[in-house]
Structure formats: structure tokens, C-alpha cells
């Protein structure tokens, strides 16, 4: 009653102050600036504003963040409010903090000291939030909303730093879909926190750490939203023209191939050949994660299908065998299995991108295409493709290191006994933090035949 309102009010007031000091519209969203921009670039039509090009992709990414990720976490039988509701809370805070953190690292004007934002800034802010939402998957049902706010505060901060190192200092030219900076970082960040917060008596809540028929159906809705919009996620900030077109095609094909191998391995892994909905909800998305780095490259359509084919196998095997092993041997309690959906596919995607980059040639891309795709201009114009591939691999290692080290540090902060986390026998239960409606079976039968609004709150 005190801690959560205090955190929400104080942090939101801080956002108001910081936005007032630093944030301004960019030249394509400022009224005066847009007219000056049109004159200076000989633009005669408002339709050439970048908003009209980027907004459809932004809308798709936004749906993924709030609907896709949110509903994917509603599979627990008594934690659907917490899954979708706390996802809503931390994403709404995280995108504000992300605009500031990414602005300070990427678009701070040294003369005015201001950060300018436009439609592409909003897309990047959603990407930044995704890392913390992925981490939430490992902690689902075991932490308080205040702890999640802290996870997001540090997660967005760490994301902005590792993104700056990978994209600016190492000049890893492409990671538009975030295999490295989003999924690898977010996956290992969440796993490291979960490892530090290990609960030896979590079996006291074992009866609630599972799904029922309707909760798995809701989670499947989230999975389908993510699956359908993943081509937009990977292509949202790619280069105009062939680059964005190619990214959509490659992601689309890889996702389709991943579904078939996921169904195949899920059926093979059960004694009677039946399918497990956990595998279908999660492993079928692994190809979208793995294609985040290489989708804009000339990986070829059949290359994309190969990546999807392999990811479906690896991710489903992870749910069948690796997750139980990690919990039993390494004391790693991963509620959503983010190790198999984000951490490992993200790492594989980063290394696949490194291999494809190292193999790139002028014959395939053309001279202009090679420069545009890999950003080989200015001080990087003499960088060879093998060197570029090595830097791509190094970027993946940086993401893993930031996730693991940052997660361990944040995990120890969350262990302080003042954040209101649930007891071992009260995990995976919405009743700890939500006012719940009466269960249907507790409603007196006589009311079922009356007007549901008039008699809703009357006593029998």
C-alpha cells in the first residue's frame, strides 16, 4: 500500500522533470522544424515525413510489447492478472526511461544539451523495454511489482550501455532485430537474476506452477501475435528499400520452418506422441529471435529456412531436457523458459550473423550494397569482412557478459527483504497483489437466471 504507490509516483514525477529538461521534438515532428526541413530538402509533400514510413512498423512492435509479451505470460493457472498487468506496468515505465537513456547515448546534442525524439525513437524505446520484459519471464510469479520496477530501471540502463558499446564502439553494423542486444542480453539478464533469487522451498507453490486449459489458450493468443508481427519487429528500423524488404522475407520463412520442427520434436518427445502446448507457444518463436541479426543480410531464402529448422529443434529440446536439468543441477528456476526462447536462440543468431557477415562479398552485395548494409564508410571503410564478422561475434559476447554480470548485481539488490516479494507458498498466485473477482462456482445458482447487472452484488 505504501511502497508501490511511492515508487510509481516518485519515478513518474522524475520522468516529468527529466523530460522537461532534456526531451524535445525532432525536426520531423516539430512544427517549425518540419517546415524548415522541407525547404532545405526540397520536399513538397507531408507524406515524405518519416512518420508515414515507420509508423506501421511501430504499431506492430507496440502490439508485440503490450499484447504479445503480456498474453504469452498468462499460461499460469492463477497468475494471468500478474502476467499481463505487470507487463503493462513495467513496459509503460521502461519506454519513458528508455527514451532518456538511449537519447543520452545516441542523440544528445552537445551544443544544446537536448535529446530530440521522433517515430524511430519510439521504436527503439520499445526494443529497449523488450529486454526487461524477457527477463520478467524468468521471474514470473516469484517477485513483487516493486522488484519488477527495479529490474526494469537497471535493465534499461544496462541495455543502453551495452547497445552503445556494441553498435557504436565495436561498430557491429546490424542487429536490427536485436538477437544480441535484446534477446541475448535480456535472456541472460533474467536467468542471472533468477539464479541469485533461487527459492529452495518453491515446491510449496508447485500446485500453482502450471497451466489449465483456458490459460494456455490465452497464452497461445500472445504467441500468435508475436509470431505474426515478428517480421515487423526485425525490420522496423532497417534501411529503406531492399534491406527492409529482405528482412521481412527472411524472418517470415524462418518462422514458418520453425513451426514444423517444433511440432515434430514436441510429438517425438512424448511417449504417446501427443503435443505439448508449452513447446508450441514458445519454441515456434525461436526463429524470429535467431534471425534478428542476419535477417537483413543476404542469407538467402533457403538459408533462412535452415536457421528456422534448426531453431525449432534446439528450442524444443531445451524445453524437454535443458530446463529440467538447469533447475535440478544449477538451481535455476526459469518460469517461462526464456533460456530456450531468448538466451540460446539470441546467442545463436548473433554467431550466425557473424558467419554471414564474414562470408559477405562484393560480388553478392555490390560495392554500394556492401557499404550500406555494413556501414563500411568513414573510419570503417577499410575494415575487411572477416574483421567485421569477428566484431559481430564480439558483440554477442558483450551482450552475454552484460546480461550475466548485470543480472547477478541486480539479483543481490532484489534480495534485500524490503521489496514485498511473495512467500514461498504464495508464489504464482494473483491473490498476493490483485483484487480478484469471485470464482464462478461461488455465485449462487439463483442469480444465473436473473439480470446479471441488477443482481451482481446482492446477497442470496
XYZ file of C-alpha atoms in Angstrom:
460
model
C 0.000 0.000 0.000
C 2.971 2.333 0.529
C 5.967 1.007 -1.399
C 4.372 0.521 -4.840
C 2.472 3.863 -4.913
C 5.608 5.647 -3.676
C 7.789 4.116 -6.394
C 5.243 4.826 -9.137
C 4.597 8.436 -8.089
C 8.224 9.384 -7.389
C 9.598 7.775 -10.536
C 6.883 9.272 -12.742
C 7.498 12.737 -11.286
C 11.200 12.189 -12.029
C 10.252 11.380 -15.641
C 8.291 14.652 -15.886
C 11.304 16.651 -14.670
C 13.851 14.834 -16.848
C 11.657 15.085 -19.959
C 11.173 18.770 -19.296
C 14.915 19.319 -19.088
C 16.145 17.066 -21.913
C 13.465 15.887 -24.370
C 12.385 17.874 -27.443
C 10.689 17.013 -30.765
C 12.995 16.203 -33.665
C 12.899 18.134 -36.962
C 10.235 15.854 -38.458
C 7.823 16.150 -35.502
C 8.382 19.808 -34.585
C 6.029 22.199 -36.400
C 8.603 24.878 -37.174
C 11.392 22.371 -37.728
C 9.377 20.352 -40.250
C 8.711 23.367 -42.462
C 12.396 24.287 -42.381
C 13.341 20.665 -43.111
C 11.021 20.597 -46.142
C 12.550 23.788 -47.537
C 16.130 22.638 -47.018
C 15.488 19.211 -48.614
C 13.216 20.419 -51.424
C 10.278 18.408 -50.071
C 6.840 19.477 -51.216
C 4.591 16.846 -49.635
C 3.960 15.984 -45.980
C 3.703 12.337 -46.978
C 7.504 12.214 -47.116
C 7.671 12.626 -43.351
C 9.375 9.569 -41.852
C 6.283 9.010 -39.688
C 4.338 7.565 -42.618
C 7.143 5.119 -43.384
C 7.895 3.966 -39.833
C 4.517 4.135 -38.057
C 3.082 0.819 -39.371
C 6.178 -0.978 -38.068
C 5.984 0.925 -34.775
C 2.363 -0.106 -34.359
C 3.242 -3.774 -34.915
C 6.135 -3.634 -32.445
C 3.940 -1.855 -29.895
C 1.322 -4.616 -30.158
C 4.050 -7.214 -29.615
C 5.310 -5.488 -26.468
C 1.942 -4.999 -24.759
C -0.263 -7.762 -26.198
C 2.197 -10.401 -27.416
C 4.562 -10.464 -24.444
C 1.725 -9.808 -21.997
C -0.563 -12.633 -23.064
C 2.316 -15.068 -23.572
C 2.776 -14.850 -19.787
C -0.823 -15.735 -18.911
C -0.282 -19.503 -19.019
C -0.140 -19.934 -15.218
C -3.475 -21.077 -13.799
C -3.668 -18.337 -11.120
C -1.302 -15.618 -12.357
C -2.887 -14.193 -15.512
C -3.537 -10.766 -13.948
C 0.103 -10.570 -12.875
C 1.394 -11.764 -16.243
C -0.397 -9.241 -18.417
C -0.829 -6.495 -15.796
C 2.745 -6.229 -14.568
C 3.950 -6.477 -18.172
C 1.807 -3.377 -18.815
C 3.291 -1.556 -15.789
C 6.970 -2.134 -16.453
C 6.663 -1.530 -20.212
C 4.941 1.825 -19.613
C 7.715 2.905 -17.233
C 10.505 1.340 -19.265
C 9.706 3.096 -22.537
C 9.938 6.508 -20.822
C 13.252 5.673 -19.163
C 14.487 4.166 -22.449
C 13.866 7.401 -24.370
C 16.123 9.172 -21.885
C 18.857 6.536 -21.638
C 19.108 5.913 -25.376
C 18.887 9.643 -26.015
C 21.823 10.375 -23.708
C 23.951 7.777 -25.506
C 22.848 8.241 -29.131
C 21.145 11.578 -29.838
C 22.213 14.134 -27.229
C 23.044 17.427 -28.914
C 26.375 18.586 -27.395
C 25.547 22.213 -28.176
C 22.023 22.480 -26.759
C 22.198 19.565 -24.324
C 18.828 18.335 -25.594
C 17.583 14.969 -26.853
C 15.367 15.020 -29.941
C 12.851 12.222 -30.434
C 10.753 11.036 -33.374
C 8.962 7.917 -34.509
C 12.171 5.874 -34.737
C 12.985 6.820 -31.141
C 9.680 5.286 -30.055
C 10.506 2.036 -31.863
C 13.922 1.874 -30.199
C 12.347 2.564 -26.804
C 10.026 -0.415 -27.273
C 13.047 -2.532 -28.227
C 14.800 -1.392 -25.072
C 11.778 -2.394 -22.952
C 11.742 -5.835 -24.540
C 14.975 -6.809 -22.771
C 13.390 -6.253 -19.349
C 10.153 -7.985 -20.374
C 12.184 -11.022 -21.427
C 13.891 -11.027 -18.018
C 10.461 -10.880 -16.376
C 9.686 -14.237 -17.989
C 12.266 -15.994 -15.805
C 10.918 -14.288 -12.663
C 7.209 -14.675 -13.409
C 5.145 -15.333 -10.287
C 8.073 -15.063 -7.862
C 8.676 -11.322 -7.479
C 6.731 -8.227 -6.458
C 5.780 -5.324 -8.759
C 8.310 -3.098 -6.954
C 11.055 -5.624 -7.689
C 9.977 -5.623 -11.341
C 10.270 -1.844 -11.480
C 13.843 -2.165 -10.168
C 14.578 -4.900 -12.729
C 13.337 -2.529 -15.451
C 15.238 0.514 -14.136
C 18.560 -1.325 -14.195
C 17.664 -3.423 -17.244
C 17.009 -0.384 -19.442
C 20.174 1.290 -18.139
C 22.346 -1.760 -18.840
C 20.691 -2.185 -22.237
C 21.549 1.377 -23.271
C 25.193 0.923 -22.227
C 25.704 -2.452 -23.936
C 23.893 -1.205 -27.043
C 26.248 1.791 -27.200
C 29.304 -0.460 -26.846
C 28.103 -2.981 -29.443
C 26.700 -0.627 -32.069
C 28.919 2.449 -31.661
C 32.254 1.357 -30.231
C 32.518 -2.086 -31.852
C 30.525 -0.897 -34.893
C 28.504 -4.074 -35.108
C 26.664 -2.789 -38.114
C 23.467 -4.769 -37.975
C 21.382 -6.119 -35.150
C 18.073 -4.580 -36.189
C 16.009 -7.385 -34.659
C 18.135 -7.491 -31.520
C 19.422 -11.075 -31.423
C 22.357 -9.723 -29.440
C 21.314 -6.505 -27.733
C 17.721 -7.522 -26.919
C 17.311 -11.290 -26.693
C 20.772 -12.466 -25.631
C 21.102 -9.674 -23.085
C 17.512 -9.940 -21.801
C 17.663 -13.729 -21.592
C 20.888 -13.952 -19.620
C 19.919 -10.922 -17.508
C 16.736 -12.658 -16.372
C 18.448 -16.011 -15.847
C 21.175 -14.462 -13.699
C 18.607 -12.676 -11.511
C 16.590 -15.878 -11.164
C 19.708 -17.798 -10.152
C 20.526 -15.307 -7.388
C 16.889 -15.328 -6.196
C 16.740 -19.135 -6.042
C 13.970 -20.381 -3.729
C 14.753 -23.842 -2.274
C 11.189 -24.178 -0.970
C 9.388 -23.114 -4.147
C 7.806 -26.586 -4.254
C 5.335 -25.214 -1.676
C 3.684 -23.398 -4.614
C 4.129 -26.302 -7.040
C 0.362 -26.810 -7.362
C 0.071 -23.349 -8.981
C 3.179 -23.546 -11.192
C 1.278 -24.912 -14.157
C -1.482 -24.184 -16.607
C -5.127 -25.036 -17.182
C -6.965 -25.327 -20.483
C -8.137 -21.721 -20.780
C -4.872 -20.161 -19.501
C -2.873 -21.973 -22.183
C -5.382 -20.749 -24.760
C -4.815 -17.120 -23.688
C -1.039 -17.657 -23.831
C -1.414 -19.040 -27.346
C -3.089 -15.773 -28.367
C 0.042 -13.924 -27.233
C 2.248 -16.392 -29.116
C 0.294 -15.911 -32.337
C 0.514 -12.114 -32.077
C 4.274 -12.387 -31.624
C 4.622 -14.892 -34.474
C 2.616 -12.792 -36.934
C 4.304 -9.483 -36.143
C 7.899 -10.716 -35.786
C 8.796 -9.744 -39.384
C 7.842 -6.156 -38.438
C 9.917 -6.388 -35.235
C 13.056 -7.420 -37.125
C 12.562 -4.926 -39.976
C 11.244 -1.877 -38.078
C 14.496 0.134 -38.126
C 16.286 -1.448 -41.078
C 17.404 0.502 -44.151
C 14.738 1.768 -46.520
C 14.349 -0.251 -49.695
C 15.798 -3.695 -50.319
C 17.127 -4.111 -46.769
C 13.737 -3.888 -45.098
C 12.067 -5.933 -47.819
C 14.652 -8.700 -47.469
C 14.409 -8.711 -43.667
C 10.677 -9.391 -43.767
C 11.098 -12.249 -46.267
C 13.913 -13.920 -44.325
C 12.110 -13.689 -40.967
C 8.838 -14.884 -42.466
C 10.389 -18.009 -43.992
C 12.433 -18.843 -40.914
C 9.407 -18.631 -38.626
C 7.396 -20.920 -40.898
C 10.114 -23.582 -40.908
C 10.479 -23.330 -37.127
C 6.824 -24.232 -36.560
C 7.114 -27.570 -38.361
C 10.214 -28.726 -36.492
C 8.699 -27.588 -33.197
C 5.622 -29.749 -33.797
C 7.826 -32.658 -34.872
C 10.135 -32.624 -31.838
C 7.260 -31.957 -29.422
C 5.460 -35.056 -30.680
C 8.640 -37.181 -30.668
C 9.400 -36.146 -27.093
C 6.181 -37.598 -25.652
C 5.622 -41.319 -25.124
C 2.230 -41.283 -26.848
C 3.247 -38.742 -29.486
C 0.981 -36.017 -28.136
C 1.870 -32.323 -28.490
C 2.817 -30.062 -25.573
C 1.294 -26.578 -25.767
C 4.319 -25.100 -23.914
C 6.530 -26.041 -26.868
C 4.096 -24.679 -29.451
C 3.685 -21.364 -27.613
C 7.403 -20.738 -27.206
C 9.747 -22.791 -29.381
C 7.851 -21.815 -32.544
C 9.039 -18.222 -31.972
C 12.738 -19.045 -31.607
C 13.453 -18.472 -35.313
C 12.321 -14.847 -35.063
C 14.837 -14.362 -32.258
C 17.653 -16.049 -34.162
C 17.034 -14.032 -37.347
C 17.281 -10.669 -35.561
C 20.891 -10.093 -36.625
C 21.183 -11.792 -40.006
C 17.737 -11.127 -41.494
C 18.963 -8.005 -43.316
C 21.981 -9.852 -44.711
C 21.951 -11.766 -47.987
C 21.493 -15.021 -46.104
C 19.283 -16.342 -48.962
C 15.754 -17.743 -48.546
C 16.940 -21.325 -48.063
C 19.484 -20.118 -45.504
C 16.635 -18.533 -43.520
C 14.699 -21.802 -43.629
C 17.758 -23.698 -42.369
C 18.040 -21.313 -39.383
C 14.357 -21.775 -38.578
C 14.604 -25.552 -39.000
C 17.485 -25.770 -36.517
C 15.982 -23.327 -34.007
C 12.757 -25.309 -33.715
C 14.772 -28.406 -32.838
C 17.154 -26.696 -30.410
C 14.472 -24.722 -28.574
C 12.066 -27.663 -28.170
C 14.856 -29.933 -26.929
C 15.663 -27.169 -24.449
C 12.150 -27.268 -23.016
C 12.199 -31.076 -22.895
C 15.611 -31.630 -21.334
C 17.690 -28.494 -20.644
C 15.234 -26.583 -18.432
C 14.706 -29.531 -16.022
C 18.482 -30.050 -15.903
C 19.162 -26.380 -15.124
C 16.640 -26.363 -12.296
C 17.903 -29.615 -10.783
C 21.665 -29.128 -11.162
C 22.220 -25.345 -11.329
C 19.310 -24.258 -9.104
C 17.958 -22.093 -11.927
C 14.187 -21.588 -11.714
C 13.115 -20.273 -15.125
C 9.316 -19.925 -15.098
C 8.783 -19.170 -18.811
C 11.813 -20.992 -20.180
C 13.486 -17.850 -21.535
C 16.741 -19.817 -21.779
C 15.247 -21.761 -24.701
C 13.282 -18.965 -26.381
C 15.564 -15.935 -25.986
C 19.008 -16.617 -24.498
C 20.212 -19.535 -26.635
C 18.455 -18.543 -29.931
C 19.687 -14.966 -29.453
C 23.244 -16.162 -28.943
C 22.979 -18.448 -31.973
C 21.526 -15.566 -34.001
C 24.486 -13.376 -33.094
C 27.002 -16.004 -34.188
C 25.054 -16.804 -37.370
C 25.177 -13.082 -38.167
C 28.943 -13.124 -37.616
C 29.403 -16.039 -40.030
C 27.196 -14.493 -42.719
C 28.970 -11.125 -42.349
C 32.403 -12.719 -42.636
C 31.297 -14.508 -45.813
C 29.858 -11.364 -47.465
C 31.416 -10.418 -50.810
C 31.168 -7.527 -53.234
C 30.006 -9.981 -55.878
C 26.840 -10.757 -53.879
C 26.082 -7.343 -52.346
C 27.637 -4.993 -54.876
C 30.026 -2.273 -53.743
C 27.312 0.183 -52.697
C 25.267 -2.567 -51.050
C 28.244 -3.761 -49.004
C 28.920 -0.237 -47.747
C 25.261 0.482 -46.969
C 24.487 -2.866 -45.319
C 27.549 -2.999 -43.069
C 28.168 0.727 -42.633
C 31.670 0.489 -44.067
C 32.267 4.193 -44.509
C 34.340 6.873 -42.800
C 36.847 5.410 -40.370
C 35.463 1.893 -41.031
C 35.816 1.922 -44.826
C 38.967 -0.222 -44.770
C 37.564 -2.874 -42.410
C 37.570 -6.296 -44.094
C 34.535 -8.562 -43.948
C 36.342 -11.182 -41.884
C 37.175 -8.470 -39.357
C 33.559 -7.320 -39.413
C 32.461 -10.889 -38.684
C 34.830 -11.043 -35.710
C 33.359 -7.812 -34.311
C 29.854 -9.234 -34.773
C 30.848 -12.270 -32.663
C 32.462 -9.998 -30.077
C 29.202 -8.059 -29.813
C 27.379 -11.271 -28.866
C 29.920 -11.944 -26.114
C 29.485 -8.401 -24.780
C 25.705 -8.926 -24.592
C 26.162 -12.197 -22.672
C 28.613 -10.582 -20.250
C 26.352 -7.591 -19.566
C 23.379 -9.879 -19.025
C 25.133 -12.232 -16.606
C 27.129 -9.688 -14.591
C 24.328 -7.115 -14.528
C 21.773 -9.767 -13.579
C 23.851 -11.028 -10.663
C 24.298 -7.487 -9.313
C 20.594 -6.653 -9.655
C 19.675 -10.017 -8.122
C 21.603 -9.194 -4.953
C 19.818 -5.826 -4.750
C 16.469 -7.625 -5.016
C 17.374 -9.966 -2.155
C 17.045 -7.163 0.387
C 13.954 -8.019 2.497
C 12.048 -4.804 1.853
C 10.509 -5.176 -1.613
C 7.374 -7.104 -0.641
C 8.051 -10.285 -2.615
C 5.649 -13.212 -2.032
C 6.346 -16.051 0.389
C 7.361 -19.445 -0.996
C 3.860 -20.837 -0.510
C 2.219 -17.766 -2.115
C 4.056 -17.614 -5.450
C 2.270 -17.891 -8.823
C -0.917 -16.542 -7.238
C -2.616 -13.284 -8.233
C -4.209 -13.007 -4.803
C -0.930 -11.670 -3.396
C -1.194 -8.401 -5.362
C -4.622 -8.184 -7.034
C -8.239 -7.801 -6.007
C -9.819 -10.868 -7.571
C -13.435 -11.322 -8.679
C -15.417 -14.159 -7.176
C -14.940 -17.506 -8.840
C -17.874 -18.540 -10.955
C -18.615 -21.560 -8.829
C -19.166 -19.350 -5.730
C -22.050 -17.404 -7.360
C -25.408 -18.612 -6.000
C -27.203 -20.567 -8.765
C -30.374 -18.470 -8.481
C -28.521 -15.435 -9.842
C -27.628 -17.216 -13.048
C -31.208 -16.792 -14.263
C -31.566 -13.125 -13.307
C -30.285 -9.943 -14.894
C -26.535 -10.109 -14.340
C -26.154 -6.373 -13.678
C -29.069 -5.873 -11.274
C -28.232 -8.821 -9.043
C -24.474 -8.889 -9.444
C -23.609 -7.789 -5.888
C -26.764 -8.821 -3.988
C -26.564 -11.346 -1.215
C -28.570 -14.525 -1.515
